[in-house]
Amino acid sequence: MSTQFLAIGECMVEMAPTGDGTFAMGFAGDTLNTAWYARKCLPPNWTVGYYTAVGEDNVSDQMLSFLKGSDIDTSAIQKRDDRTVGLYIIQLKDGERSFAYWRSQSAARCLASDRAHLERVLGRAGLIYFSGITLAILPDEDRTAFLDALRKARSNGARVAFDPNLRPRLWEDADTMRACVTEAAGLCDFVMPSFEDELAHFSDPAPDVSADRYLAAGAGMVVVKNGPEEVICATAGSRQTFQPKPVSGIVDTTAAGDSFNAAFLAEFLISGDVAKSVDAGAGLAGRVIRHRGALVDCLEPAQAT
Ligand code: ADP
């Protein structure tokens, strides 16, 4: 099997308030977060790649430098001279964070427009990771082509992992979101939803119902995360639950799910052991949420209460 972990989606420029009226520039995105943590978790014989599209401008170059500096392979990323990367600004009002986005014309929306390139890139991966946000940003016909390319890569031996990451505001309507996410889940080896999203947008009354729904759609294994509550790992023939260790001193739950997915998949690719994989996922997520920000260098041992 290929030893390339390939995450696909949109990385954006993040402008975060520093407290003195200015903003600090960084780079962020759900699939990027997972790639970044996967690089930390996987052994050196695995490469971790990120696939997206960027512009040819200076900010796009800075994004590529950031990825390369994180030991993430950027060689497949498409460059377009007519677009640039998306951006969001975090604003703080009375301690509450709000986000304003400029992403509707981002280069990443074109990541599936060159079908032959897309198939070549996916064809080299051992594990392909994407999310509901990856699907949401694609034009309809590119979304269909993207799913076809995933099917083809999978039939050639790649494994496919998907976090539904339901964000209705990115979709034309909620029914389209539910239909596309269900179709995508059906062609995946791992579907890794957060129950909070599934409750809100599929009205699932319990995490087991989310697991059953994605299994019925055709998913190989469903891993349902639920904040501090039990993680469910279900396949057609088995169901196990695991209680994450309690975490004290939580300061920011950004990227809890993204980091969980990275550590779970990295462990599963190496050992194939579900219990060890949940332990790795919950252990990393438990450390990430004790720090501010999405990308936290925290591979030191967990400090459970
Ligand atoms: P998301 O960030 O996608 O909403 P979750 O909130 O479900 O994801 O959290 C993902 C994982 O992070 C959980 O399965 C758990 O391991 C860990 N986690 C999140 N919140 C807590 C918490 N309050 N206490 C302990 N672990 C947590």
CSV table of C-alpha atoms and ligand atoms in Angstrom, one decimal:
chain,number,residue,atom,x,y,z
A,1,MET,CA,0.0,0.0,0.0
A,2,SER,CA,1.1,3.6,-0.7
A,3,THR,CA,2.4,5.3,2.4
A,4,GLN,CA,1.0,8.7,1.5
A,5,PHE,CA,-1.6,10.4,3.7
A,6,LEU,CA,-3.3,12.9,1.5
A,7,ALA,CA,-5.7,15.6,2.9
A,8,ILE,CA,-7.9,17.5,0.4
A,9,GLY,CA,-9.7,20.8,1.0
A,10,GLU,CA,-9.4,24.5,1.6
A,11,CYS,CA,-6.7,26.2,3.6
A,12,MET,CA,-7.5,29.8,4.4
A,13,VAL,CA,-5.7,32.9,5.6
A,14,GLU,CA,-6.7,33.6,9.2
A,15,MET,CA,-6.5,37.1,10.7
A,16,ALA,CA,-6.8,36.7,14.5
A,17,PRO,CA,-7.0,39.7,16.9
A,18,THR,CA,-3.9,40.2,19.0
A,19,GLY,CA,-5.6,42.4,21.6
A,20,ASP,CA,-4.0,45.7,20.7
A,21,GLY,CA,-6.2,46.4,17.7
A,22,THR,CA,-4.0,44.6,15.2
A,23,PHE,CA,-4.4,41.2,13.7
A,24,ALA,CA,-1.9,38.3,13.3
A,25,MET,CA,-1.9,36.4,10.1
A,26,GLY,CA,-2.0,32.6,10.1
A,27,PHE,CA,-3.3,29.7,8.0
A,28,ALA,CA,-6.1,27.4,9.0
A,29,GLY,CA,-8.8,24.9,7.7
A,30,ASP,CA,-10.3,21.7,9.0
A,31,THR,CA,-8.5,19.3,6.5
A,32,LEU,CA,-5.3,21.3,6.9
A,33,ASN,CA,-5.5,20.8,10.7
A,34,THR,CA,-5.9,17.1,10.2
A,35,ALA,CA,-2.9,16.9,7.8
A,36,TRP,CA,-0.8,18.9,10.3
A,37,TYR,CA,-1.5,16.6,13.1
A,38,ALA,CA,-1.2,13.5,10.9
A,39,ARG,CA,2.4,14.6,10.1
A,40,LYS,CA,3.1,14.7,13.8
A,41,CYS,CA,1.6,11.3,14.5
A,42,LEU,CA,2.7,9.2,11.5
A,43,PRO,CA,6.2,7.6,11.3
A,44,PRO,CA,8.8,9.2,8.9
A,45,ASN,CA,8.2,6.5,6.2
A,46,TRP,CA,4.8,8.1,5.6
A,47,THR,CA,4.5,11.3,3.6
A,48,VAL,CA,1.7,13.7,4.4
A,49,GLY,CA,0.4,15.7,1.5
A,50,TYR,CA,-2.1,18.5,1.2
A,51,TYR,CA,-4.1,19.0,-2.0
A,52,THR,CA,-5.9,22.2,-2.8
A,53,ALA,CA,-5.7,25.1,-5.3
A,54,VAL,CA,-4.0,28.5,-4.5
A,55,GLY,CA,-3.2,31.6,-6.5
A,56,GLU,CA,0.1,32.8,-7.9
A,57,ASP,CA,0.3,35.8,-5.5
A,58,ASN,CA,2.5,36.5,-2.5
A,59,VAL,CA,-0.1,35.4,0.1
A,60,SER,CA,-0.5,32.1,-1.7
A,61,ASP,CA,3.2,31.6,-1.7
A,62,GLN,CA,3.3,32.3,2.0
A,63,MET,CA,0.7,29.6,2.5
A,64,LEU,CA,2.7,27.1,0.6
A,65,SER,CA,5.8,28.0,2.6
A,66,PHE,CA,3.9,27.5,5.8
A,67,LEU,CA,2.8,24.0,4.6
A,68,LYS,CA,6.3,23.0,3.5
A,69,GLY,CA,7.7,24.3,6.8
A,70,SER,CA,5.3,21.9,8.5
A,71,ASP,CA,6.8,19.0,6.5
A,72,ILE,CA,3.6,18.7,4.4
A,73,ASP,CA,4.1,17.8,0.7
A,74,THR,CA,2.6,20.6,-1.5
A,75,SER,CA,3.9,19.3,-4.9
A,76,ALA,CA,0.4,18.4,-6.2
A,77,ILE,CA,-1.2,21.8,-5.3
A,78,GLN,CA,-2.6,23.6,-8.3
A,79,LYS,CA,-1.8,27.2,-9.0
A,80,ARG,CA,-4.2,29.6,-10.7
A,81,ASP,CA,-3.4,33.0,-12.0
A,82,ASP,CA,-7.0,34.2,-11.8
A,83,ARG,CA,-7.8,33.5,-8.2
A,84,THR,CA,-6.3,33.7,-4.7
A,85,VAL,CA,-6.8,32.0,-1.3
A,86,GLY,CA,-9.8,32.5,0.9
A,87,LEU,CA,-9.6,34.6,4.1
A,88,TYR,CA,-11.4,35.0,7.4
A,89,ILE,CA,-11.2,37.5,10.2
A,90,ILE,CA,-11.9,36.6,13.8
A,91,GLN,CA,-13.5,39.3,15.8
A,92,LEU,CA,-13.9,39.4,19.6
A,93,LYS,CA,-16.9,41.1,21.1
A,94,ASP,CA,-17.6,40.8,24.8
A,95,GLY,CA,-15.4,37.7,24.9
A,96,GLU,CA,-17.4,35.9,22.1
A,97,ARG,CA,-15.6,35.1,18.8
A,98,SER,CA,-17.3,35.8,15.5
A,99,PHE,CA,-16.0,35.0,12.0
A,100,ALA,CA,-16.3,37.0,8.8
A,101,TYR,CA,-15.3,35.1,5.6
A,102,TRP,CA,-14.1,36.1,2.1
A,103,ARG,CA,-14.0,32.7,0.4
A,104,SER,CA,-16.8,32.5,-2.3
A,105,GLN,CA,-14.2,33.0,-5.1
A,106,SER,CA,-11.3,31.2,-3.5
A,107,ALA,CA,-8.9,29.2,-5.6
A,108,ALA,CA,-9.7,26.1,-3.6
A,109,ARG,CA,-13.1,26.0,-5.2
A,110,CYS,CA,-11.3,24.9,-8.4
A,111,LEU,CA,-9.4,22.0,-6.9
A,112,ALA,CA,-11.4,19.4,-8.9
A,113,SER,CA,-11.6,21.3,-12.2
A,114,ASP,CA,-8.7,19.5,-13.8
A,115,ARG,CA,-10.0,15.9,-13.7
A,116,ALA,CA,-6.9,14.2,-15.1
A,117,HIS,CA,-4.7,15.9,-12.5
A,118,LEU,CA,-7.1,15.1,-9.7
A,119,GLU,CA,-7.2,11.4,-10.6
A,120,ARG,CA,-3.4,11.3,-10.8
A,121,VAL,CA,-3.0,12.9,-7.4
A,122,LEU,CA,-5.6,10.7,-5.7
A,123,GLY,CA,-4.1,7.6,-7.5
A,124,ARG,CA,-0.8,8.1,-5.5
A,125,ALA,CA,-2.4,8.2,-2.0
A,126,GLY,CA,-2.7,5.3,0.5
A,127,LEU,CA,-5.2,7.2,2.7
A,128,ILE,CA,-7.3,10.0,1.3
A,129,TYR,CA,-8.9,12.4,3.8
A,130,PHE,CA,-11.6,15.0,3.1
A,131,SER,CA,-14.5,16.7,4.8
A,132,GLY,CA,-18.0,18.0,4.2
A,133,ILE,CA,-16.3,21.4,3.7
A,134,THR,CA,-14.3,20.0,0.8
A,135,LEU,CA,-17.5,18.9,-0.8
A,136,ALA,CA,-19.4,22.1,0.0
A,137,ILE,CA,-17.0,24.5,-1.8
A,138,LEU,CA,-17.0,22.6,-5.1
A,139,PRO,CA,-19.3,23.4,-8.0
A,140,ASP,CA,-21.9,20.7,-8.6
A,141,GLU,CA,-20.2,19.0,-11.6
A,142,ASP,CA,-16.8,19.1,-9.9
A,143,ARG,CA,-18.3,17.5,-6.8
A,144,THR,CA,-19.5,14.6,-8.9
A,145,ALA,CA,-16.1,14.3,-10.6
A,146,PHE,CA,-14.4,14.4,-7.2
A,147,LEU,CA,-16.6,11.5,-5.9
A,148,ASP,CA,-15.9,9.6,-9.1
A,149,ALA,CA,-12.1,10.1,-8.6
A,150,LEU,CA,-12.4,8.9,-5.0
A,151,ARG,CA,-14.3,5.7,-6.2
A,152,LYS,CA,-11.6,5.1,-8.7
A,153,ALA,CA,-8.7,5.6,-6.3
A,154,ARG,CA,-10.5,3.3,-3.8
A,155,SER,CA,-11.0,0.6,-6.3
A,156,ASN,CA,-7.2,0.8,-6.9
A,157,GLY,CA,-6.5,0.2,-3.2
A,158,ALA,CA,-6.6,3.6,-1.5
A,159,ARG,CA,-8.5,3.9,1.7
A,160,VAL,CA,-10.8,6.9,2.1
A,161,ALA,CA,-11.7,8.8,5.3
A,162,PHE,CA,-14.3,11.5,5.7
A,163,ASP,CA,-15.5,13.9,8.4
A,164,PRO,CA,-19.0,15.2,7.4
A,165,ASN,CA,-18.3,18.5,9.2
A,166,LEU,CA,-21.8,19.8,8.5
A,167,ARG,CA,-21.8,23.6,7.7
A,168,PRO,CA,-25.2,24.4,6.1
A,169,ARG,CA,-24.1,28.0,5.4
A,170,LEU,CA,-21.6,26.8,2.8
A,171,TRP,CA,-24.2,24.8,0.9
A,172,GLU,CA,-27.0,26.0,-1.4
A,173,ASP,CA,-29.5,24.3,1.0
A,174,ALA,CA,-29.6,21.8,3.8
A,175,ASP,CA,-31.2,19.0,1.7
A,176,THR,CA,-28.4,19.2,-0.8
A,177,MET,CA,-25.9,19.0,2.0
A,178,ARG,CA,-27.5,16.0,3.6
A,179,ALA,CA,-27.8,14.2,0.2
A,180,CYS,CA,-24.2,14.9,-0.8
A,181,VAL,CA,-22.7,14.0,2.6
A,182,THR,CA,-24.7,10.7,2.6
A,183,GLU,CA,-23.5,9.8,-0.9
A,184,ALA,CA,-19.9,10.6,0.0
A,185,ALA,CA,-20.1,8.6,3.2
A,186,GLY,CA,-21.2,5.6,1.3
A,187,LEU,CA,-17.9,5.3,-0.5
A,188,CYS,CA,-15.7,5.7,2.5
A,189,ASP,CA,-13.7,3.3,4.7
A,190,PHE,CA,-13.9,5.7,7.7
A,191,VAL,CA,-16.7,8.2,8.4
A,192,MET,CA,-15.9,10.3,11.4
A,193,PRO,CA,-18.8,12.6,12.4
A,194,SER,CA,-19.2,14.7,15.5
A,195,PHE,CA,-22.6,13.9,17.1
A,196,GLU,CA,-23.3,17.6,17.8
A,197,ASP,CA,-23.4,18.3,14.0
A,198,GLU,CA,-25.4,15.2,13.3
A,199,LEU,CA,-28.0,16.0,16.0
A,200,ALA,CA,-28.3,19.6,14.6
A,201,HIS,CA,-28.6,18.8,10.9
A,202,PHE,CA,-29.8,15.2,10.6
A,203,SER,CA,-31.9,15.3,13.8
A,204,ASP,CA,-30.4,12.0,15.0
A,205,PRO,CA,-31.7,11.4,18.5
A,206,ALA,CA,-28.6,9.5,19.7
A,207,PRO,CA,-25.0,8.8,18.4
A,208,ASP,CA,-25.9,5.2,17.6
A,209,VAL,CA,-28.5,6.5,15.2
A,210,SER,CA,-25.8,8.5,13.4
A,211,ALA,CA,-23.6,5.4,13.2
A,212,ASP,CA,-26.4,3.3,11.8
A,213,ARG,CA,-27.4,5.9,9.2
A,214,TYR,CA,-23.8,6.1,7.8
A,215,LEU,CA,-23.4,2.3,7.9
A,216,ALA,CA,-26.7,2.0,5.9
A,217,ALA,CA,-25.3,4.5,3.4
A,218,GLY,CA,-22.4,2.1,2.8
A,219,ALA,CA,-19.6,3.4,5.2
A,220,GLY,CA,-17.0,0.7,6.2
A,221,MET,CA,-16.4,2.0,9.8
A,222,VAL,CA,-18.2,4.9,11.5
A,223,VAL,CA,-16.4,6.7,14.4
A,224,VAL,CA,-18.9,9.0,16.2
A,225,LYS,CA,-17.2,11.6,18.4
A,226,ASN,CA,-19.2,13.3,21.0
A,227,GLY,CA,-17.2,15.9,23.0
A,228,PRO,CA,-16.5,14.4,26.5
A,229,GLU,CA,-19.0,11.5,25.9
A,230,GLU,CA,-18.3,8.0,24.6
A,231,VAL,CA,-16.8,7.5,21.2
A,232,ILE,CA,-18.6,4.8,19.1
A,233,CYS,CA,-16.8,2.7,16.6
A,234,ALA,CA,-19.2,0.7,14.5
A,235,THR,CA,-18.9,-1.5,11.4
A,236,ALA,CA,-21.6,-3.7,9.8
A,237,GLY,CA,-20.7,-6.5,12.2
A,238,SER,CA,-19.4,-4.9,15.4
A,239,ARG,CA,-19.9,-2.0,17.7
A,240,GLN,CA,-17.6,-0.8,20.5
A,241,THR,CA,-17.8,2.2,22.8
A,242,PHE,CA,-14.9,4.0,24.4
A,243,GLN,CA,-15.0,6.6,27.2
A,244,PRO,CA,-12.4,9.4,26.6
A,245,LYS,CA,-10.4,10.3,29.8
A,246,PRO,CA,-11.7,13.5,31.5
A,247,VAL,CA,-9.7,16.6,30.6
A,248,SER,CA,-9.2,19.5,32.9
A,249,GLY,CA,-8.3,23.1,32.1
A,250,ILE,CA,-10.0,23.2,28.7
A,251,VAL,CA,-9.4,26.6,27.1
A,252,ASP,CA,-10.4,26.2,23.4
A,253,THR,CA,-12.0,23.2,21.7
A,254,THR,CA,-11.0,24.4,18.2
A,255,ALA,CA,-9.7,21.4,16.2
A,256,ALA,CA,-10.7,18.8,18.8
A,257,GLY,CA,-12.3,16.7,16.0
A,258,ASP,CA,-9.6,17.4,13.4
A,259,SER,CA,-6.8,16.3,15.7
A,260,PHE,CA,-8.8,13.3,16.9
A,261,ASN,CA,-9.2,12.2,13.3
A,262,ALA,CA,-5.5,12.6,12.6
A,263,ALA,CA,-4.3,10.6,15.6
A,264,PHE,CA,-7.0,7.9,15.2
A,265,LEU,CA,-6.2,7.4,11.5
A,266,ALA,CA,-2.4,7.4,12.0
A,267,GLU,CA,-2.7,4.7,14.7
A,268,PHE,CA,-5.2,2.7,12.7
A,269,LEU,CA,-3.0,2.8,9.6
A,270,ILE,CA,-0.1,1.4,11.6
A,271,SER,CA,-1.7,-1.1,14.0
A,272,GLY,CA,-5.3,-1.6,12.7
A,273,ASP,CA,-6.3,-1.7,16.4
A,274,VAL,CA,-9.6,0.2,17.1
A,275,ALA,CA,-9.1,0.6,20.9
A,276,LYS,CA,-5.5,1.9,20.4
A,277,SER,CA,-6.7,4.3,17.7
A,278,VAL,CA,-9.5,5.8,19.8
A,279,ASP,CA,-7.0,6.1,22.7
A,280,ALA,CA,-4.6,8.0,20.4
A,281,GLY,CA,-7.4,10.2,19.0
A,282,ALA,CA,-8.9,11.1,22.3
A,283,GLY,CA,-5.4,11.5,23.9
A,284,LEU,CA,-4.3,14.1,21.3
A,285,ALA,CA,-7.6,15.9,21.2
A,286,GLY,CA,-7.6,16.1,25.0
A,287,ARG,CA,-4.2,17.8,24.8
A,288,VAL,CA,-5.1,20.2,22.0
A,289,ILE,CA,-8.2,21.6,23.9
A,290,ARG,CA,-6.0,22.6,26.8
A,291,HIS,CA,-4.3,25.2,24.6
A,292,ARG,CA,-5.5,28.1,22.5
A,293,GLY,CA,-5.6,27.8,18.7
A,294,ALA,CA,-6.1,25.1,16.1
A,295,LEU,CA,-2.5,24.0,15.6
A,296,VAL,CA,-0.8,23.1,18.9
A,297,ASP,CA,2.5,21.4,19.3
A,298,CYS,CA,1.5,19.1,22.2
A,299,LEU,CA,2.8,15.6,21.7
A,300,GLU,CA,3.9,15.5,25.3
A,301,PRO,CA,2.1,13.0,27.5
A,302,ALA,CA,-1.5,13.9,28.4
A,303,GLN,CA,-2.3,15.2,31.8
A,304,ALA,CA,-5.6,13.7,32.7
A,305,THR,CA,-7.4,14.8,35.9
B,1,ADP,P1,-15.6,18.5,17.1
B,1,ADP,O1,-14.4,19.4,17.4
B,1,ADP,O2,-15.5,18.0,15.7
B,1,ADP,O3,-16.9,19.0,17.4
B,1,ADP,P2,-15.9,16.8,19.4
B,1,ADP,O4,-16.3,18.0,20.2
B,1,ADP,O5,-16.9,15.7,19.3
B,1,ADP,O6,-15.4,17.2,18.0
B,1,ADP,O7,-14.6,16.2,20.1
B,1,ADP,C1,-13.7,15.4,19.4
B,1,ADP,C2,-12.9,14.6,20.5
B,1,ADP,O8,-12.2,15.5,21.3
B,1,ADP,C3,-13.8,13.8,21.4
B,1,ADP,O9,-14.1,12.5,20.9
B,1,ADP,C4,-12.9,13.7,22.7
B,1,ADP,O10,-12.0,12.7,22.5
B,1,ADP,C5,-12.2,15.1,22.7
B,1,ADP,N1,-13.0,16.0,23.5
B,1,ADP,C6,-13.7,17.1,23.0
B,1,ADP,N2,-14.2,17.8,24.1
B,1,ADP,C7,-13.9,17.1,25.2
B,1,ADP,C8,-14.1,17.3,26.6
B,1,ADP,N3,-14.8,18.3,27.1
B,1,ADP,N4,-13.5,16.5,27.5
B,1,ADP,C9,-12.7,15.4,27.0
B,1,ADP,N5,-12.5,15.2,25.7
B,1,ADP,C10,-13.0,16.0,24.8
